[in-house]
């Protein structure tokens, strides 16, 4: 896994640092005079071009939640998820979300990024939807949030 920034990935520090270094050289070229200005502009253009060419967009993958558990009501869900995870000898991840929760959407986006998704696909993912207030209260009684 490389360096992630602004929706892109660079494989290695060298390729990532070409961008900031290229910008610094560009500013230096703007401030300098004479023939050196053109040389610095050329070096800056090469560095920024390398930075842009090597960058790859982040790959987002769909999260795969256990649908047999995710559709159940909150009561008893945690026990069933733990039992199923024990029988499959996998760790369980309870993903609490609600339609009104902006942080939940951000977390789901981060979990769907390629490298993170590869790490969690060996786990039993269970989505607990707390959109309705009564579900939130029930979940809060079982497992305080």
mmCIF file with all atom_site columns, C-alpha atoms in Angstrom:
data_model
loop_
_atom_site.group_PDB
_atom_site.id
_atom_site.type_symbol
_atom_site.label_atom_id
_atom_site.label_alt_id
_atom_site.label_comp_id
_atom_site.label_asym_id
_atom_site.label_entity_id
_atom_site.label_seq_id
_atom_site.pdbx_PDB_ins_code
_atom_site.Cartn_x
_atom_site.Cartn_y
_atom_site.Cartn_z
_atom_site.occupancy
_atom_site.B_iso_or_equiv
_atom_site.pdbx_formal_charge
_atom_site.auth_seq_id
_atom_site.auth_comp_id
_atom_site.auth_asym_id
_atom_site.auth_atom_id
_atom_site.pdbx_PDB_model_num
ATOM 1   C CA . UNK A 1 1   ? 0.000   0.000   0.000   1.00 0.00 ? 1   UNK A CA 1
ATOM 2   C CA . UNK A 1 2   ? 1.381   3.379   -0.970  1.00 0.00 ? 2   UNK A CA 1
ATOM 3   C CA . UNK A 1 3   ? 0.877   6.938   0.150   1.00 0.00 ? 3   UNK A CA 1
ATOM 4   C CA . UNK A 1 4   ? -2.725  8.156   -0.078  1.00 0.00 ? 4   UNK A CA 1
ATOM 5   C CA . UNK A 1 5   ? -3.500  11.839  -0.580  1.00 0.00 ? 5   UNK A CA 1
ATOM 6   C CA . UNK A 1 6   ? -6.446  13.707  -2.107  1.00 0.00 ? 6   UNK A CA 1
ATOM 7   C CA . UNK A 1 7   ? -8.049  10.580  -3.564  1.00 0.00 ? 7   UNK A CA 1
ATOM 8   C CA . UNK A 1 8   ? -4.870  9.260   -5.193  1.00 0.00 ? 8   UNK A CA 1
ATOM 9   C CA . UNK A 1 9   ? -2.166  6.721   -4.295  1.00 0.00 ? 9   UNK A CA 1
ATOM 10  C CA . UNK A 1 10  ? 1.573   6.907   -4.971  1.00 0.00 ? 10  UNK A CA 1
ATOM 11  C CA . UNK A 1 11  ? 3.691   3.763   -4.667  1.00 0.00 ? 11  UNK A CA 1
ATOM 12  C CA . UNK A 1 12  ? 6.678   5.062   -2.771  1.00 0.00 ? 12  UNK A CA 1
ATOM 13  C CA . UNK A 1 13  ? 7.852   8.204   -1.032  1.00 0.00 ? 13  UNK A CA 1
ATOM 14  C CA . UNK A 1 14  ? 10.024  9.290   -3.971  1.00 0.00 ? 14  UNK A CA 1
ATOM 15  C CA . UNK A 1 15  ? 7.096   9.533   -6.374  1.00 0.00 ? 15  UNK A CA 1
ATOM 16  C CA . UNK A 1 16  ? 4.934   11.303  -3.832  1.00 0.00 ? 16  UNK A CA 1
ATOM 17  C CA . UNK A 1 17  ? 7.610   13.883  -2.977  1.00 0.00 ? 17  UNK A CA 1
ATOM 18  C CA . UNK A 1 18  ? 8.036   14.808  -6.651  1.00 0.00 ? 18  UNK A CA 1
ATOM 19  C CA . UNK A 1 19  ? 4.900   16.964  -6.328  1.00 0.00 ? 19  UNK A CA 1
ATOM 20  C CA . UNK A 1 20  ? 5.947   19.210  -3.438  1.00 0.00 ? 20  UNK A CA 1
ATOM 21  C CA . UNK A 1 21  ? 9.538   19.377  -4.692  1.00 0.00 ? 21  UNK A CA 1
ATOM 22  C CA . UNK A 1 22  ? 8.297   20.283  -8.173  1.00 0.00 ? 22  UNK A CA 1
ATOM 23  C CA . UNK A 1 23  ? 6.173   23.085  -6.707  1.00 0.00 ? 23  UNK A CA 1
ATOM 24  C CA . UNK A 1 24  ? 9.106   24.426  -4.688  1.00 0.00 ? 24  UNK A CA 1
ATOM 25  C CA . UNK A 1 25  ? 11.299  24.430  -7.790  1.00 0.00 ? 25  UNK A CA 1
ATOM 26  C CA . UNK A 1 26  ? 8.513   26.203  -9.696  1.00 0.00 ? 26  UNK A CA 1
ATOM 27  C CA . UNK A 1 27  ? 8.361   28.964  -7.054  1.00 0.00 ? 27  UNK A CA 1
ATOM 28  C CA . UNK A 1 28  ? 12.150  29.219  -7.168  1.00 0.00 ? 28  UNK A CA 1
ATOM 29  C CA . UNK A 1 29  ? 12.006  29.561  -10.957 1.00 0.00 ? 29  UNK A CA 1
ATOM 30  C CA . UNK A 1 30  ? 9.437   32.348  -10.721 1.00 0.00 ? 30  UNK A CA 1
ATOM 31  C CA . UNK A 1 31  ? 11.702  34.270  -8.348  1.00 0.00 ? 31  UNK A CA 1
ATOM 32  C CA . UNK A 1 32  ? 14.908  33.766  -10.341 1.00 0.00 ? 32  UNK A CA 1
ATOM 33  C CA . UNK A 1 33  ? 16.104  35.599  -13.456 1.00 0.00 ? 33  UNK A CA 1
ATOM 34  C CA . UNK A 1 34  ? 18.074  34.750  -16.558 1.00 0.00 ? 34  UNK A CA 1
ATOM 35  C CA . UNK A 1 35  ? 18.815  31.355  -18.108 1.00 0.00 ? 35  UNK A CA 1
ATOM 36  C CA . UNK A 1 36  ? 18.501  29.514  -14.798 1.00 0.00 ? 36  UNK A CA 1
ATOM 37  C CA . UNK A 1 37  ? 14.804  30.367  -14.761 1.00 0.00 ? 37  UNK A CA 1
ATOM 38  C CA . UNK A 1 38  ? 14.184  28.238  -17.860 1.00 0.00 ? 38  UNK A CA 1
ATOM 39  C CA . UNK A 1 39  ? 16.207  25.333  -16.506 1.00 0.00 ? 39  UNK A CA 1
ATOM 40  C CA . UNK A 1 40  ? 14.293  25.447  -13.223 1.00 0.00 ? 40  UNK A CA 1
ATOM 41  C CA . UNK A 1 41  ? 10.973  25.626  -15.081 1.00 0.00 ? 41  UNK A CA 1
ATOM 42  C CA . UNK A 1 42  ? 11.942  22.539  -17.111 1.00 0.00 ? 42  UNK A CA 1
ATOM 43  C CA . UNK A 1 43  ? 13.012  20.599  -13.993 1.00 0.00 ? 43  UNK A CA 1
ATOM 44  C CA . UNK A 1 44  ? 9.805   21.637  -12.240 1.00 0.00 ? 44  UNK A CA 1
ATOM 45  C CA . UNK A 1 45  ? 7.697   20.535  -15.207 1.00 0.00 ? 45  UNK A CA 1
ATOM 46  C CA . UNK A 1 46  ? 9.417   17.125  -15.292 1.00 0.00 ? 46  UNK A CA 1
ATOM 47  C CA . UNK A 1 47  ? 8.945   16.629  -11.530 1.00 0.00 ? 47  UNK A CA 1
ATOM 48  C CA . UNK A 1 48  ? 5.272   17.630  -11.629 1.00 0.00 ? 48  UNK A CA 1
ATOM 49  C CA . UNK A 1 49  ? 4.665   15.485  -14.705 1.00 0.00 ? 49  UNK A CA 1
ATOM 50  C CA . UNK A 1 50  ? 6.219   12.459  -12.951 1.00 0.00 ? 50  UNK A CA 1
ATOM 51  C CA . UNK A 1 51  ? 4.122   13.173  -9.873  1.00 0.00 ? 51  UNK A CA 1
ATOM 52  C CA . UNK A 1 52  ? 0.930   13.296  -11.954 1.00 0.00 ? 52  UNK A CA 1
ATOM 53  C CA . UNK A 1 53  ? 1.684   10.275  -14.157 1.00 0.00 ? 53  UNK A CA 1
ATOM 54  C CA . UNK A 1 54  ? 2.520   7.898   -11.305 1.00 0.00 ? 54  UNK A CA 1
ATOM 55  C CA . UNK A 1 55  ? -0.559  8.837   -9.237  1.00 0.00 ? 55  UNK A CA 1
ATOM 56  C CA . UNK A 1 56  ? -3.341  6.267   -9.357  1.00 0.00 ? 56  UNK A CA 1
ATOM 57  C CA . UNK A 1 57  ? -6.897  6.925   -8.190  1.00 0.00 ? 57  UNK A CA 1
ATOM 58  C CA . UNK A 1 58  ? -7.950  5.208   -4.977  1.00 0.00 ? 58  UNK A CA 1
ATOM 59  C CA . UNK A 1 59  ? -9.818  1.988   -5.655  1.00 0.00 ? 59  UNK A CA 1
ATOM 60  C CA . UNK A 1 60  ? -13.072 1.767   -3.719  1.00 0.00 ? 60  UNK A CA 1
ATOM 61  C CA . UNK A 1 61  ? -14.606 -1.654  -3.236  1.00 0.00 ? 61  UNK A CA 1
ATOM 62  C CA . UNK A 1 62  ? -18.035 -2.545  -2.007  1.00 0.00 ? 62  UNK A CA 1
ATOM 63  C CA . UNK A 1 63  ? -18.201 -3.583  1.625   1.00 0.00 ? 63  UNK A CA 1
ATOM 64  C CA . UNK A 1 64  ? -19.662 -7.051  2.059   1.00 0.00 ? 64  UNK A CA 1
ATOM 65  C CA . UNK A 1 65  ? -21.809 -7.237  5.155   1.00 0.00 ? 65  UNK A CA 1
ATOM 66  C CA . UNK A 1 66  ? -23.340 -10.477 6.378   1.00 0.00 ? 66  UNK A CA 1
ATOM 67  C CA . UNK A 1 67  ? -26.890 -10.027 5.112   1.00 0.00 ? 67  UNK A CA 1
ATOM 68  C CA . UNK A 1 68  ? -28.299 -12.831 7.263   1.00 0.00 ? 68  UNK A CA 1
ATOM 69  C CA . UNK A 1 69  ? -27.342 -10.880 10.391  1.00 0.00 ? 69  UNK A CA 1
ATOM 70  C CA . UNK A 1 70  ? -27.508 -7.273  9.192   1.00 0.00 ? 70  UNK A CA 1
ATOM 71  C CA . UNK A 1 71  ? -31.252 -7.441  8.557   1.00 0.00 ? 71  UNK A CA 1
ATOM 72  C CA . UNK A 1 72  ? -32.092 -8.665  12.073  1.00 0.00 ? 72  UNK A CA 1
ATOM 73  C CA . UNK A 1 73  ? -33.406 -6.372  14.821  1.00 0.00 ? 73  UNK A CA 1
ATOM 74  C CA . UNK A 1 74  ? -30.820 -5.107  17.285  1.00 0.00 ? 74  UNK A CA 1
ATOM 75  C CA . UNK A 1 75  ? -32.024 -7.320  20.145  1.00 0.00 ? 75  UNK A CA 1
ATOM 76  C CA . UNK A 1 76  ? -30.084 -10.579 19.975  1.00 0.00 ? 76  UNK A CA 1
ATOM 77  C CA . UNK A 1 77  ? -27.997 -9.454  17.017  1.00 0.00 ? 77  UNK A CA 1
ATOM 78  C CA . UNK A 1 78  ? -24.764 -9.158  18.980  1.00 0.00 ? 78  UNK A CA 1
ATOM 79  C CA . UNK A 1 79  ? -25.111 -12.653 20.468  1.00 0.00 ? 79  UNK A CA 1
ATOM 80  C CA . UNK A 1 80  ? -25.921 -14.181 17.074  1.00 0.00 ? 80  UNK A CA 1
ATOM 81  C CA . UNK A 1 81  ? -23.004 -12.363 15.442  1.00 0.00 ? 81  UNK A CA 1
ATOM 82  C CA . UNK A 1 82  ? -20.604 -13.565 18.142  1.00 0.00 ? 82  UNK A CA 1
ATOM 83  C CA . UNK A 1 83  ? -21.872 -17.147 17.807  1.00 0.00 ? 83  UNK A CA 1
ATOM 84  C CA . UNK A 1 84  ? -21.503 -17.110 14.028  1.00 0.00 ? 84  UNK A CA 1
ATOM 85  C CA . UNK A 1 85  ? -18.028 -15.549 14.239  1.00 0.00 ? 85  UNK A CA 1
ATOM 86  C CA . UNK A 1 86  ? -16.922 -18.201 16.754  1.00 0.00 ? 86  UNK A CA 1
ATOM 87  C CA . UNK A 1 87  ? -18.212 -21.005 14.536  1.00 0.00 ? 87  UNK A CA 1
ATOM 88  C CA . UNK A 1 88  ? -16.320 -19.587 11.539  1.00 0.00 ? 88  UNK A CA 1
ATOM 89  C CA . UNK A 1 89  ? -13.269 -18.732 13.675  1.00 0.00 ? 89  UNK A CA 1
ATOM 90  C CA . UNK A 1 90  ? -13.296 -15.152 12.428  1.00 0.00 ? 90  UNK A CA 1
ATOM 91  C CA . UNK A 1 91  ? -13.325 -11.855 14.305  1.00 0.00 ? 91  UNK A CA 1
ATOM 92  C CA . UNK A 1 92  ? -16.579 -9.921  14.136  1.00 0.00 ? 92  UNK A CA 1
ATOM 93  C CA . UNK A 1 93  ? -16.879 -6.213  13.342  1.00 0.00 ? 93  UNK A CA 1
ATOM 94  C CA . UNK A 1 94  ? -20.124 -4.488  14.280  1.00 0.00 ? 94  UNK A CA 1
ATOM 95  C CA . UNK A 1 95  ? -20.606 -1.481  12.013  1.00 0.00 ? 95  UNK A CA 1
ATOM 96  C CA . UNK A 1 96  ? -23.126 0.891   13.577  1.00 0.00 ? 96  UNK A CA 1
ATOM 97  C CA . UNK A 1 97  ? -24.662 3.339   11.138  1.00 0.00 ? 97  UNK A CA 1
ATOM 98  C CA . UNK A 1 98  ? -27.654 5.602   10.639  1.00 0.00 ? 98  UNK A CA 1
ATOM 99  C CA . UNK A 1 99  ? -28.930 7.589   7.676   1.00 0.00 ? 99  UNK A CA 1
ATOM 100 C CA . UNK A 1 100 ? -28.673 10.812  9.668   1.00 0.00 ? 100 UNK A CA 1
ATOM 101 C CA . UNK A 1 101 ? -25.038 10.186  10.693  1.00 0.00 ? 101 UNK A CA 1
ATOM 102 C CA . UNK A 1 102 ? -22.519 12.001  8.466   1.00 0.00 ? 102 UNK A CA 1
ATOM 103 C CA . UNK A 1 103 ? -19.568 10.368  10.248  1.00 0.00 ? 103 UNK A CA 1
ATOM 104 C CA . UNK A 1 104 ? -20.983 6.944   9.400   1.00 0.00 ? 104 UNK A CA 1
ATOM 105 C CA . UNK A 1 105 ? -20.902 7.748   5.684   1.00 0.00 ? 105 UNK A CA 1
ATOM 106 C CA . UNK A 1 106 ? -17.305 8.954   5.961   1.00 0.00 ? 106 UNK A CA 1
ATOM 107 C CA . UNK A 1 107 ? -16.306 5.796   7.834   1.00 0.00 ? 107 UNK A CA 1
ATOM 108 C CA . UNK A 1 108 ? -17.999 3.587   5.249   1.00 0.00 ? 108 UNK A CA 1
ATOM 109 C CA . UNK A 1 109 ? -16.082 5.392   2.494   1.00 0.00 ? 109 UNK A CA 1
ATOM 110 C CA . UNK A 1 110 ? -12.783 4.883   4.328   1.00 0.00 ? 110 UNK A CA 1
ATOM 111 C CA . UNK A 1 111 ? -13.531 1.204   4.932   1.00 0.00 ? 111 UNK A CA 1
ATOM 112 C CA . UNK A 1 112 ? -14.221 0.676   1.228   1.00 0.00 ? 112 UNK A CA 1
ATOM 113 C CA . UNK A 1 113 ? -10.753 1.879   0.148   1.00 0.00 ? 113 UNK A CA 1
ATOM 114 C CA . UNK A 1 114 ? -8.825  -0.985  -1.436  1.00 0.00 ? 114 UNK A CA 1
ATOM 115 C CA . UNK A 1 115 ? -6.106  -1.581  1.171   1.00 0.00 ? 115 UNK A CA 1
ATOM 116 C CA . UNK A 1 116 ? -8.429  -1.257  4.161   1.00 0.00 ? 116 UNK A CA 1
ATOM 117 C CA . UNK A 1 117 ? -11.036 -3.429  2.475   1.00 0.00 ? 117 UNK A CA 1
ATOM 118 C CA . UNK A 1 118 ? -8.407  -6.132  1.920   1.00 0.00 ? 118 UNK A CA 1
ATOM 119 C CA . UNK A 1 119 ? -7.623  -6.115  5.653   1.00 0.00 ? 119 UNK A CA 1
ATOM 120 C CA . UNK A 1 120 ? -11.225 -6.449  6.812   1.00 0.00 ? 120 UNK A CA 1
ATOM 121 C CA . UNK A 1 121 ? -12.552 -8.936  4.272   1.00 0.00 ? 121 UNK A CA 1
ATOM 122 C CA . UNK A 1 122 ? -11.377 -11.816 6.463   1.00 0.00 ? 122 UNK A CA 1
ATOM 123 C CA . UNK A 1 123 ? -13.647 -10.539 9.246   1.00 0.00 ? 123 UNK A CA 1
ATOM 124 C CA . UNK A 1 124 ? -17.366 -11.050 9.743   1.00 0.00 ? 124 UNK A CA 1
ATOM 125 C CA . UNK A 1 125 ? -18.886 -7.626  8.986   1.00 0.00 ? 125 UNK A CA 1
ATOM 126 C CA . UNK A 1 126 ? -22.291 -6.942  10.492  1.00 0.00 ? 126 UNK A CA 1
ATOM 127 C CA . UNK A 1 127 ? -24.113 -3.691  9.780   1.00 0.00 ? 127 UNK A CA 1
ATOM 128 C CA . UNK A 1 128 ? -26.328 -2.445  12.610  1.00 0.00 ? 128 UNK A CA 1
ATOM 129 C CA . UNK A 1 129 ? -28.679 0.193   11.199  1.00 0.00 ? 129 UNK A CA 1
ATOM 130 C CA . UNK A 1 130 ? -29.737 2.645   13.898  1.00 0.00 ? 130 UNK A CA 1
ATOM 131 C CA . UNK A 1 131 ? -31.648 5.032   11.648  1.00 0.00 ? 131 UNK A CA 1
ATOM 132 C CA . UNK A 1 132 ? -34.845 4.680   13.642  1.00 0.00 ? 132 UNK A CA 1
ATOM 133 C CA . UNK A 1 133 ? -34.688 6.120   17.146  1.00 0.00 ? 133 UNK A CA 1
ATOM 134 C CA . UNK A 1 134 ? -36.093 3.011   18.841  1.00 0.00 ? 134 UNK A CA 1
ATOM 135 C CA . UNK A 1 135 ? -33.307 0.889   17.313  1.00 0.00 ? 135 UNK A CA 1
ATOM 136 C CA . UNK A 1 136 ? -30.750 3.382   18.595  1.00 0.00 ? 136 UNK A CA 1
ATOM 137 C CA . UNK A 1 137 ? -32.195 3.189   22.113  1.00 0.00 ? 137 UNK A CA 1
ATOM 138 C CA . UNK A 1 138 ? -32.227 -0.621  22.025  1.00 0.00 ? 138 UNK A CA 1
ATOM 139 C CA . UNK A 1 139 ? -28.612 -0.761  20.837  1.00 0.00 ? 139 UNK A CA 1
ATOM 140 C CA . UNK A 1 140 ? -27.582 1.781   23.450  1.00 0.00 ? 140 UNK A CA 1
ATOM 141 C CA . UNK A 1 141 ? -29.074 -0.382  26.209  1.00 0.00 ? 141 UNK A CA 1
ATOM 142 C CA . UNK A 1 142 ? -27.227 -3.490  24.991  1.00 0.00 ? 142 UNK A CA 1
ATOM 143 C CA . UNK A 1 143 ? -23.924 -1.852  24.099  1.00 0.00 ? 143 UNK A CA 1
ATOM 144 C CA . UNK A 1 144 ? -23.620 1.809   25.193  1.00 0.00 ? 144 UNK A CA 1
ATOM 145 C CA . UNK A 1 145 ? -22.506 3.966   22.267  1.00 0.00 ? 145 UNK A CA 1
#
